[in-house]
PDB file of C-alpha atoms in Angstrom:
ATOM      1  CA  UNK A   1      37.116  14.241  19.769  1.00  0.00           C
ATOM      2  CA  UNK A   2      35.594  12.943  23.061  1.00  0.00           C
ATOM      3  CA  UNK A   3      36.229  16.138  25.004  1.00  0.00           C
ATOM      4  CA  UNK A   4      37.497  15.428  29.025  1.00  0.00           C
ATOM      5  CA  UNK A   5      38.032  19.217  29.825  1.00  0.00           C
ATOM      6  CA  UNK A   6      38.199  22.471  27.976  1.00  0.00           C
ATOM      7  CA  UNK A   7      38.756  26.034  29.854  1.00  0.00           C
ATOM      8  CA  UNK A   8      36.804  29.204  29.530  1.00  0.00           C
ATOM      9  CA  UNK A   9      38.919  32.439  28.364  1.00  0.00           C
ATOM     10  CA  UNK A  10      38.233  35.983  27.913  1.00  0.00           C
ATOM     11  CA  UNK A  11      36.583  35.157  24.483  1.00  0.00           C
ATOM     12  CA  UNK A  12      34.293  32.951  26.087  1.00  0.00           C
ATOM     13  CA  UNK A  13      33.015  35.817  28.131  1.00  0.00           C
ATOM     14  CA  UNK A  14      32.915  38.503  25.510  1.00  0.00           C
ATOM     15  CA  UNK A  15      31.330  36.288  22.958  1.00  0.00           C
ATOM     16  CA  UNK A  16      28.580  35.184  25.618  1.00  0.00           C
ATOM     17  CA  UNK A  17      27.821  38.528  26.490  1.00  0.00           C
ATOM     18  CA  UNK A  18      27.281  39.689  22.905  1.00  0.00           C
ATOM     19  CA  UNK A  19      29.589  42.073  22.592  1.00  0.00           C
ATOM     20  CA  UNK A  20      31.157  40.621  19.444  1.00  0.00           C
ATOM     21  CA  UNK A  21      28.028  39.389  17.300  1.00  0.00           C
ATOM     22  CA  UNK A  22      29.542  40.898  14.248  1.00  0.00           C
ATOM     23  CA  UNK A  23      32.140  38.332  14.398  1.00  0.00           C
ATOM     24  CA  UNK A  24      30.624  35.858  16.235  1.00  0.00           C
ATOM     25  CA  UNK A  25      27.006  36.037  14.404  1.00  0.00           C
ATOM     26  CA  UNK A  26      23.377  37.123  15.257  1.00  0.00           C
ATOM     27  CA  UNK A  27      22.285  33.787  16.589  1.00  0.00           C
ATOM     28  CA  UNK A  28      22.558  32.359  19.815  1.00  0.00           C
ATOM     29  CA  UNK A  29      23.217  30.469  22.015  1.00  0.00           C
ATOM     30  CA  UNK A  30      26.584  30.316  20.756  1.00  0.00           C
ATOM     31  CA  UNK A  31      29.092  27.743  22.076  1.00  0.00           C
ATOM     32  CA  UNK A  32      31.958  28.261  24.475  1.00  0.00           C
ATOM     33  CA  UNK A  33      35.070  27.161  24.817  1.00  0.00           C
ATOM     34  CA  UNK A  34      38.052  27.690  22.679  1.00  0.00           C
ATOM     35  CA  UNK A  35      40.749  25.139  23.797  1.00  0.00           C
ATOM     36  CA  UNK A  36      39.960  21.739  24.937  1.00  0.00           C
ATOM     37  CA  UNK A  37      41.422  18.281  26.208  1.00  0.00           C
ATOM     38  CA  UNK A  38      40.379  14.447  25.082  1.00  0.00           C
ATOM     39  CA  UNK A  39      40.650  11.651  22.809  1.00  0.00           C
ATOM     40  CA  UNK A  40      40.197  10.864  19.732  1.00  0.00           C
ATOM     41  CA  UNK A  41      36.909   9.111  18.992  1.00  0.00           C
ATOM     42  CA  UNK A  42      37.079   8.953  15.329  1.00  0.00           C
ATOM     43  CA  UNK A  43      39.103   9.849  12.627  1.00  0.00           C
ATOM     44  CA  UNK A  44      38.118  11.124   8.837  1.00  0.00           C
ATOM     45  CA  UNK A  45      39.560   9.906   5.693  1.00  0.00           C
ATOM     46  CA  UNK A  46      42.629  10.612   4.888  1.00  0.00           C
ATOM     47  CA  UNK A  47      43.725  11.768   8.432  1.00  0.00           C
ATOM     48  CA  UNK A  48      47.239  10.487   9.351  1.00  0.00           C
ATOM     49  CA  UNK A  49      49.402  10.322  12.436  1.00  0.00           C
ATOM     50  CA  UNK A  50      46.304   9.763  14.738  1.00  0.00           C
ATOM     51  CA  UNK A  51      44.606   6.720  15.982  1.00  0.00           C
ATOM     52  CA  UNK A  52      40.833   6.414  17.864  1.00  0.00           C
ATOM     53  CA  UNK A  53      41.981   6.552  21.740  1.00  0.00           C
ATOM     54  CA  UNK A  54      45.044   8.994  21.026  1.00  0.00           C
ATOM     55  CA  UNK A  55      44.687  11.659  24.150  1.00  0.00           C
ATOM     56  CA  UNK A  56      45.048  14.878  22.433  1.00  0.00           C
ATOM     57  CA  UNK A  57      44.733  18.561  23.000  1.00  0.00           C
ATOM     58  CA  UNK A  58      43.588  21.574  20.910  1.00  0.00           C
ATOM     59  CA  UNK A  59      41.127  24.300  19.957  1.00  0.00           C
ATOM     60  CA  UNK A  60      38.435  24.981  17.783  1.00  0.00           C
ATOM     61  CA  UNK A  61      38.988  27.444  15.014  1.00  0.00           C
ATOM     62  CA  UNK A  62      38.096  30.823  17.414  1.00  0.00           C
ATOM     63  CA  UNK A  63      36.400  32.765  13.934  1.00  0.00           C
ATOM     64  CA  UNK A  64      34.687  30.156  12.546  1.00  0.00           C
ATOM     65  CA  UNK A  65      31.059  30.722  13.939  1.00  0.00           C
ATOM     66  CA  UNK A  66      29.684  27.885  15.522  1.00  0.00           C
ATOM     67  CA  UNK A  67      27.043  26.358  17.828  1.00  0.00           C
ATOM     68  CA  UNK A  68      29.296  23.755  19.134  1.00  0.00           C
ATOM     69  CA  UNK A  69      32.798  24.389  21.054  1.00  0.00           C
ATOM     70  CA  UNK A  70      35.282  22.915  23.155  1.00  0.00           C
ATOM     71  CA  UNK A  71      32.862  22.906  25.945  1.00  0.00           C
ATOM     72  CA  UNK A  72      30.686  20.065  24.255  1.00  0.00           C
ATOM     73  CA  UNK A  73      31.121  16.522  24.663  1.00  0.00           C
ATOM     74  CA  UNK A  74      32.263  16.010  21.474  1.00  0.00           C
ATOM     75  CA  UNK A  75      33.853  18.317  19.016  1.00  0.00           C
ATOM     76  CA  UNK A  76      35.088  17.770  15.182  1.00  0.00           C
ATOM     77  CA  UNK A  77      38.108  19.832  14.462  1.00  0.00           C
ATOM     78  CA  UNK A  78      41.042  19.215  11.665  1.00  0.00           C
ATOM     79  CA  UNK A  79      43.832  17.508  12.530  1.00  0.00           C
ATOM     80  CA  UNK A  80      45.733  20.265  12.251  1.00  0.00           C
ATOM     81  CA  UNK A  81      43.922  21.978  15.155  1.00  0.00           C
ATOM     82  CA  UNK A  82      45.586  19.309  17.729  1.00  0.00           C
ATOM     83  CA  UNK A  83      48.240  17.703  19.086  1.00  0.00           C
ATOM     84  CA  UNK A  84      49.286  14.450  21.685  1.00  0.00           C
ATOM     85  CA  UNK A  85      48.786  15.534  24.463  1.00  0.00           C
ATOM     86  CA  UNK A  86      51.244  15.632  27.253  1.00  0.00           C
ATOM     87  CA  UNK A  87      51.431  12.056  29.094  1.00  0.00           C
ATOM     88  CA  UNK A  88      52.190  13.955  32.279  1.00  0.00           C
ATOM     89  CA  UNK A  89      49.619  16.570  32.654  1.00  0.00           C
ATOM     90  CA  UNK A  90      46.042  15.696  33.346  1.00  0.00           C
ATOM     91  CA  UNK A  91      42.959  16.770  31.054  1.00  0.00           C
ATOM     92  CA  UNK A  92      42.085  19.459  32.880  1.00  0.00           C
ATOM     93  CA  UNK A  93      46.162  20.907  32.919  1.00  0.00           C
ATOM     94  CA  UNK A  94      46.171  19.979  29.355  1.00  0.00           C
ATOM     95  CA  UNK A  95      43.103  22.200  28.790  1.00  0.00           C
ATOM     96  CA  UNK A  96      44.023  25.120  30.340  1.00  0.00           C
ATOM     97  CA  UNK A  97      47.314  25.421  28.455  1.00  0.00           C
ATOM     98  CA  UNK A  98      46.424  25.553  25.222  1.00  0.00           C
ATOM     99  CA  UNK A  99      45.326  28.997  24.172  1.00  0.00           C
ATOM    100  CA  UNK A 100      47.116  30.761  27.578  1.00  0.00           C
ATOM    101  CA  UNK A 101      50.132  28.633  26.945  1.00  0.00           C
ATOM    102  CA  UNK A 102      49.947  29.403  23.052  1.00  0.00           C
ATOM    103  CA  UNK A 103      49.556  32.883  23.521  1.00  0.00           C
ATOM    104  CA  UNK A 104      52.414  33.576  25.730  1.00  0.00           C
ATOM    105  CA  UNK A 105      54.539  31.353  23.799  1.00  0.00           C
ATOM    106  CA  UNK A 106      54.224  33.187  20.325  1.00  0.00           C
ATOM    107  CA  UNK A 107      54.419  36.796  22.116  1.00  0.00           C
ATOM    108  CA  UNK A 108      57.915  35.250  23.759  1.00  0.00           C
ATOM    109  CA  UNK A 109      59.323  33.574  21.067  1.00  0.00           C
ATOM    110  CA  UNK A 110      58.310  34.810  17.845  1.00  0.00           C
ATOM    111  CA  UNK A 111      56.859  38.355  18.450  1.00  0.00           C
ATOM    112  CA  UNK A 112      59.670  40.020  21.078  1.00  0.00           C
ATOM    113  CA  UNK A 113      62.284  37.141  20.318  1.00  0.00           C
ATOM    114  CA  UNK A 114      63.429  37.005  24.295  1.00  0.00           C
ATOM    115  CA  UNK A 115      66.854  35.969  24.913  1.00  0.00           C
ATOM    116  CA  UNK A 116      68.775  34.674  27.997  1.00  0.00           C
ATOM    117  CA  UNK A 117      69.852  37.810  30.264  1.00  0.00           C
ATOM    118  CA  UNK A 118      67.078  39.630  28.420  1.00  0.00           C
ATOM    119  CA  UNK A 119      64.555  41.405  31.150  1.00  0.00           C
ATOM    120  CA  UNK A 120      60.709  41.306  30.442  1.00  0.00           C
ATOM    121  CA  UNK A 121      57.741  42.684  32.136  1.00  0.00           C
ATOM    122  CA  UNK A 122      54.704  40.468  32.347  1.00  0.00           C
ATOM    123  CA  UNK A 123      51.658  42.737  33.146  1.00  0.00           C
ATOM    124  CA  UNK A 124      48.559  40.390  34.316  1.00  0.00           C
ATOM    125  CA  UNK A 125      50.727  38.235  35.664  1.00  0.00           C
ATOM    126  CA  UNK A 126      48.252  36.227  37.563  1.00  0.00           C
ATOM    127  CA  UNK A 127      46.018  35.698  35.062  1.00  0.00           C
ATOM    128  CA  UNK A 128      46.241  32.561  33.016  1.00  0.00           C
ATOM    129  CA  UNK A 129      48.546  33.960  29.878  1.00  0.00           C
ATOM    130  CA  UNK A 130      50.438  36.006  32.488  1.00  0.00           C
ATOM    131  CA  UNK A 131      51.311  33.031  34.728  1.00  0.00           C
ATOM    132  CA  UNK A 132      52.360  30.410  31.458  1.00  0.00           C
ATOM    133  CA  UNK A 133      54.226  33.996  29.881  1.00  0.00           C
ATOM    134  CA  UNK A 134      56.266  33.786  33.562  1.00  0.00           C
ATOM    135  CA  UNK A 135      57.031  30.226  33.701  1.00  0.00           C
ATOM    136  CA  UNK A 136      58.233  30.520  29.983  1.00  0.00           C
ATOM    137  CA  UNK A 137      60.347  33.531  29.968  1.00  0.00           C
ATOM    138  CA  UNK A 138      61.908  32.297  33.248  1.00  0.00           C
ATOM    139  CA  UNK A 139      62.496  28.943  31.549  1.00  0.00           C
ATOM    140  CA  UNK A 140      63.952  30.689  28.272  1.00  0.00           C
ATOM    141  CA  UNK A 141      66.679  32.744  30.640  1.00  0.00           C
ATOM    142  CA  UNK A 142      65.099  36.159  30.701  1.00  0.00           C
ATOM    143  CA  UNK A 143      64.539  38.186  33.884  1.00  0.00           C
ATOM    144  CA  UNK A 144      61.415  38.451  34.744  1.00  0.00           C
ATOM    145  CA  UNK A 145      59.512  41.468  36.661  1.00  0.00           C
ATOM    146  CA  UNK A 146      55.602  40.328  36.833  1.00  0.00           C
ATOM    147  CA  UNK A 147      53.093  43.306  37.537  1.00  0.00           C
ATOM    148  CA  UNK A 148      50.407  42.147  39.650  1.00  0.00           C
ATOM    149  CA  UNK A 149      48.186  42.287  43.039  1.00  0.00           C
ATOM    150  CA  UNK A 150      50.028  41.764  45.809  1.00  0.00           C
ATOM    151  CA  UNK A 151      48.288  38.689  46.883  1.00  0.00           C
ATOM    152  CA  UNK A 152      49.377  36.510  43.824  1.00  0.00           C
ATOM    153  CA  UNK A 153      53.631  37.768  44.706  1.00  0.00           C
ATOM    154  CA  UNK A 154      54.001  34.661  46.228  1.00  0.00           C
ATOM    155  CA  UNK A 155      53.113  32.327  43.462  1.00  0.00           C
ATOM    156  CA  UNK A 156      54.831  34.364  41.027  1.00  0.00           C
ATOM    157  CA  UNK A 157      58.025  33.694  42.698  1.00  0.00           C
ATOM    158  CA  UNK A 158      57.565  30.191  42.834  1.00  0.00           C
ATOM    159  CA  UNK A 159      56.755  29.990  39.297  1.00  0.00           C
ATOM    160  CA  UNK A 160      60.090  31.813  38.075  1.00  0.00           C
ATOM    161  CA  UNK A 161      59.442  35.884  38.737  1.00  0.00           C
ATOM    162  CA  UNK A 162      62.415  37.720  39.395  1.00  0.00           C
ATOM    163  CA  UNK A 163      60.683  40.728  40.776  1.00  0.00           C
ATOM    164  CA  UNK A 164      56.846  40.968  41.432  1.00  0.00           C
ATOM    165  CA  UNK A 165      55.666  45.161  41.430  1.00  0.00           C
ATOM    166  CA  UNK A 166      52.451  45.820  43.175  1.00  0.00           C
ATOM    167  CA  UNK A 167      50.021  47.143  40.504  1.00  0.00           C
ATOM    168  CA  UNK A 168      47.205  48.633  43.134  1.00  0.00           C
ATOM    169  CA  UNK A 169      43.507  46.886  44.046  1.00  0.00           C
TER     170      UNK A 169
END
């Protein structure tokens, strides 16, 4: 993949910092970048349903240790790591969907199962899984109370929050 954009995520930061060298190994530098945005620039044998200028989106295995991530200019990943991309969402959007936007979606759907009417409370709000977990749950018919700073109540309405409580400094 010829990589456009990725995004940097709390893994990036812990991983960078060291904290995790038992999973991430001993050696450094390590790359960054979990989730990324491109096109294809080549494809491996066998490989079907993609062609060399698809735009896709995706992310590197996140235990599989390695040197190079979605930060690089170029990454190799399965094709089961991506996906076409969405024709109306730039690189950069795409990017910083995939692992926020993944994350919120299988806590929604397939961990607490939300239905319509059902309430939900979205702690982090803000933050980049908080603000896709808002938009979805809004979008899948649940009420949704977001726990965040002050500041960010005004977005949070705008992207679907039913009720925004202040959760201090």
């Amino acid at each position: 993949m010829s990589v456009e954009a990725s995004s940097v995520n709390g893994h990036d930061v812990i991983v960078r910092s060291g904290e995790l060298k038992m999973v991430s190994g001993r050696r450094f530098p390590i790359g960054v970048g979990l989730d990324f945005a491109g096109t294809v620039a080549a494809t491996g044998a066998g490989v079907e349903g993609y062609r060399v200028g698809d735009r896709v989106w995706g992310m590197v295995h996140p235990r599989r240790r390695h040197s190079v991530a979605g930060a690089a200019e170029y990454v190799v990943v399965s094709a089961e790591r991506i996906a076409l991309a969405p024709a109306d969402l730039s690189s950069v959007e795409a990017a910083s969907l995939v692992v926020a936007g993944a994350t919120a979606l299988i806590a929604l759907r397939d961990s607490v199962h939300l239905g319509e009417g059902e309430r939900v409370l979205v702690r982090g709000a803000a933050g980049g899984v908080g603000t896709a977990a808002v938009q979805l749950a809004h979008a899948m018919g649940g009420h949704v109370t977001a726990l965040a700073r002050d500041c960010h109540a005004e977005l949070l309405t705008e992207l679907g929050t039913d009720e925004v409580l202040e959760c201090g400094t």
